Amino acid sequence: MGEPYVTDKLDSLPDAVAAQAFRRLVRHLRHRTDAQNVDLMGLSGFCRNCLSDWIEEAGDLPKAEARETIYGMPQATWKARYQTEATPEQLARMDESVKRNARDDALDEALDDSFPASDPPAMTEPGRG
């Protein structure tokens, strides 16, 4: 037998609380322009672009609109102002970190369960996304 089912407290978090925390995270990332996406990827396996991709998917938004939602300005403007050239070390760290993002069936199932009935097409239509 497997482990007994354990409820993840995150699933019971009210949407308004989760939304407020998410907005705070995004505003924090907007403020910390010194935190480069390549460094975020190298440490955590996700970055501003990942967040905007998740917004795009969950909200069925155009990519440019989702990116502007996260960056607080057009992505090209942010890149011109704040993005620095990635070093070989940063890229290597990012590559190693991304390998740890390999999809896990349990994680996929948990994420599927956390989406509302109106899942975006990439989740409900094979081959999309």
mmCIF file of C-alpha atoms in Angstrom:
data_model
loop_
_atom_site.group_PDB
_atom_site.id
_atom_site.type_symbol
_atom_site.label_atom_id
_atom_site.label_comp_id
_atom_site.label_asym_id
_atom_site.label_seq_id
_atom_site.Cartn_x
_atom_site.Cartn_y
_atom_site.Cartn_z
ATOM 1 C CA MET A 1 0.000 0.000 0.000
ATOM 2 C CA GLY A 2 1.098 3.564 -0.653
ATOM 3 C CA GLU A 3 1.276 6.432 1.755
ATOM 4 C CA PRO A 4 -2.035 7.606 3.199
ATOM 5 C CA TYR A 5 -3.534 10.601 1.417
ATOM 6 C CA VAL A 6 -2.301 13.811 2.994
ATOM 7 C CA THR A 7 -4.029 17.084 2.292
ATOM 8 C CA ASP A 8 -1.671 19.826 1.218
ATOM 9 C CA LYS A 9 -2.477 22.971 3.230
ATOM 10 C CA LEU A 10 -1.757 24.976 0.095
ATOM 11 C CA ASP A 11 -4.927 23.505 -1.446
ATOM 12 C CA SER A 12 -7.036 24.937 1.375
ATOM 13 C CA LEU A 13 -5.502 28.406 1.171
ATOM 14 C CA PRO A 14 -8.222 30.889 0.176
ATOM 15 C CA ASP A 15 -7.764 32.151 -3.382
ATOM 16 C CA ALA A 16 -7.705 35.772 -2.195
ATOM 17 C CA VAL A 17 -4.791 35.009 0.146
ATOM 18 C CA ALA A 18 -2.921 33.100 -2.563
ATOM 19 C CA ALA A 19 -3.509 35.936 -5.026
ATOM 20 C CA GLN A 20 -2.223 38.520 -2.548
ATOM 21 C CA ALA A 21 0.918 36.457 -1.874
ATOM 22 C CA PHE A 22 1.479 35.949 -5.613
ATOM 23 C CA ARG A 23 1.162 39.686 -6.295
ATOM 24 C CA ARG A 24 3.662 40.371 -3.521
ATOM 25 C CA LEU A 25 6.094 37.869 -5.044
ATOM 26 C CA VAL A 26 5.769 39.493 -8.480
ATOM 27 C CA ARG A 27 6.224 42.999 -7.064
ATOM 28 C CA HIS A 28 9.273 41.778 -5.145
ATOM 29 C CA LEU A 29 10.765 40.426 -8.383
ATOM 30 C CA ARG A 30 9.979 43.712 -10.148
ATOM 31 C CA HIS A 31 11.844 45.573 -7.400
ATOM 32 C CA ARG A 32 14.812 43.171 -7.455
ATOM 33 C CA THR A 33 15.930 43.837 -11.004
ATOM 34 C CA ASP A 34 19.416 42.759 -9.896
ATOM 35 C CA ALA A 35 18.091 39.192 -9.594
ATOM 36 C CA GLN A 36 18.703 37.986 -13.127
ATOM 37 C CA ASN A 37 16.431 35.329 -14.615
ATOM 38 C CA VAL A 38 19.429 33.086 -15.280
ATOM 39 C CA ASP A 39 20.301 33.233 -11.569
ATOM 40 C CA LEU A 40 16.708 32.526 -10.531
ATOM 41 C CA MET A 41 16.698 29.533 -12.876
ATOM 42 C CA GLY A 42 20.060 28.376 -11.561
ATOM 43 C CA LEU A 43 18.869 28.432 -7.981
ATOM 44 C CA SER A 44 15.179 27.559 -8.141
ATOM 45 C CA GLY A 45 14.456 26.239 -11.609
ATOM 46 C CA PHE A 46 11.973 29.009 -12.394
ATOM 47 C CA CYS A 47 12.113 32.700 -13.267
ATOM 48 C CA ARG A 48 9.980 35.630 -14.354
ATOM 49 C CA ASN A 49 9.395 34.007 -17.733
ATOM 50 C CA CYS A 50 8.121 30.846 -16.038
ATOM 51 C CA LEU A 51 5.704 32.885 -13.950
ATOM 52 C CA SER A 52 4.461 34.659 -17.053
ATOM 53 C CA ASP A 53 4.081 31.325 -18.870
ATOM 54 C CA TRP A 54 1.961 30.051 -15.970
ATOM 55 C CA ILE A 55 -0.137 33.244 -16.118
ATOM 56 C CA GLU A 56 -0.478 32.836 -19.887
ATOM 57 C CA GLU A 57 -1.623 29.240 -19.506
ATOM 58 C CA ALA A 58 -3.942 29.732 -16.540
ATOM 59 C CA GLY A 59 -5.508 32.925 -17.871
ATOM 60 C CA ASP A 60 -5.451 32.141 -21.589
ATOM 61 C CA LEU A 61 -3.588 35.414 -22.160
ATOM 62 C CA PRO A 62 -1.386 36.334 -25.089
ATOM 63 C CA LYS A 63 2.291 35.744 -24.259
ATOM 64 C CA ALA A 64 3.267 39.432 -24.509
ATOM 65 C CA GLU A 65 0.449 40.442 -22.150
ATOM 66 C CA ALA A 66 1.403 37.764 -19.631
ATOM 67 C CA ARG A 67 5.060 38.857 -19.762
ATOM 68 C CA GLU A 68 4.121 42.503 -19.236
ATOM 69 C CA THR A 69 1.940 41.462 -16.297
ATOM 70 C CA ILE A 70 4.966 39.919 -14.584
ATOM 71 C CA TYR A 71 7.667 42.370 -15.657
ATOM 72 C CA GLY A 72 5.528 45.479 -15.101
ATOM 73 C CA MET A 73 6.552 46.717 -18.545
ATOM 74 C CA PRO A 74 7.109 45.177 -21.965
ATOM 75 C CA GLN A 75 9.673 42.395 -21.623
ATOM 76 C CA ALA A 76 11.928 43.978 -24.259
ATOM 77 C CA THR A 77 12.057 47.184 -22.203
ATOM 78 C CA TRP A 78 12.963 45.256 -19.045
ATOM 79 C CA LYS A 79 15.674 43.313 -20.882
ATOM 80 C CA ALA A 80 17.177 46.502 -22.322
ATOM 81 C CA ARG A 81 17.231 48.183 -18.892
ATOM 82 C CA TYR A 82 18.165 45.370 -16.553
ATOM 83 C CA GLN A 83 19.298 42.133 -18.208
ATOM 84 C CA THR A 84 23.001 41.452 -18.225
ATOM 85 C CA GLU A 85 24.956 38.992 -20.344
ATOM 86 C CA ALA A 86 24.902 35.534 -18.785
ATOM 87 C CA THR A 87 28.262 34.062 -17.891
ATOM 88 C CA PRO A 88 29.189 30.483 -18.782
ATOM 89 C CA GLU A 89 29.011 29.658 -15.057
ATOM 90 C CA GLN A 90 25.470 31.041 -14.771
ATOM 91 C CA LEU A 91 24.364 29.091 -17.829
ATOM 92 C CA ALA A 92 25.903 25.860 -16.518
ATOM 93 C CA ARG A 93 24.209 26.320 -13.120
ATOM 94 C CA MET A 94 20.893 27.012 -14.872
ATOM 95 C CA ASP A 95 21.244 23.902 -17.067
ATOM 96 C CA GLU A 96 21.905 21.709 -14.013
ATOM 97 C CA SER A 97 18.992 23.235 -12.134
ATOM 98 C CA VAL A 98 16.552 22.814 -15.027
ATOM 99 C CA LYS A 99 17.389 19.088 -15.157
ATOM 100 C CA ARG A 100 15.890 18.844 -11.665
ATOM 101 C CA ASN A 101 12.585 20.141 -13.036
ATOM 102 C CA ALA A 102 11.890 16.819 -14.755
ATOM 103 C CA ARG A 103 8.176 16.201 -14.675
ATOM 104 C CA ASP A 104 6.982 13.899 -11.942
ATOM 105 C CA ASP A 105 3.674 12.026 -12.255
ATOM 106 C CA ALA A 106 2.708 12.879 -8.658
ATOM 107 C CA LEU A 107 3.481 16.549 -9.212
ATOM 108 C CA ASP A 108 1.568 16.569 -12.494
ATOM 109 C CA GLU A 109 -1.445 15.015 -10.762
ATOM 110 C CA ALA A 110 -1.285 17.527 -7.912
ATOM 111 C CA LEU A 111 -1.061 20.410 -10.362
ATOM 112 C CA ASP A 112 -3.937 19.024 -12.425
ATOM 113 C CA ASP A 113 -6.069 18.811 -9.281
ATOM 114 C CA SER A 114 -5.247 22.410 -8.360
ATOM 115 C CA PHE A 115 -6.571 23.900 -11.588
ATOM 116 C CA PRO A 116 -10.226 24.875 -11.928
ATOM 117 C CA ALA A 117 -12.590 22.981 -14.205
ATOM 118 C CA SER A 118 -11.773 25.460 -16.966
ATOM 119 C CA ASP A 119 -8.249 24.159 -17.474
ATOM 120 C CA PRO A 120 -6.309 25.913 -20.226
ATOM 121 C CA PRO A 121 -6.118 24.030 -23.541
ATOM 122 C CA ALA A 122 -2.479 23.052 -22.970
ATOM 123 C CA MET A 123 -3.597 20.931 -20.035
ATOM 124 C CA THR A 124 -6.728 19.411 -21.533
ATOM 125 C CA GLU A 125 -5.804 18.946 -25.165
ATOM 126 C CA PRO A 126 -2.839 16.632 -25.822
ATOM 127 C CA GLY A 127 -0.188 18.188 -27.997
ATOM 128 C CA ARG A 128 -1.070 21.800 -27.122
ATOM 129 C CA GLY A 129 1.209 23.950 -25.042
#
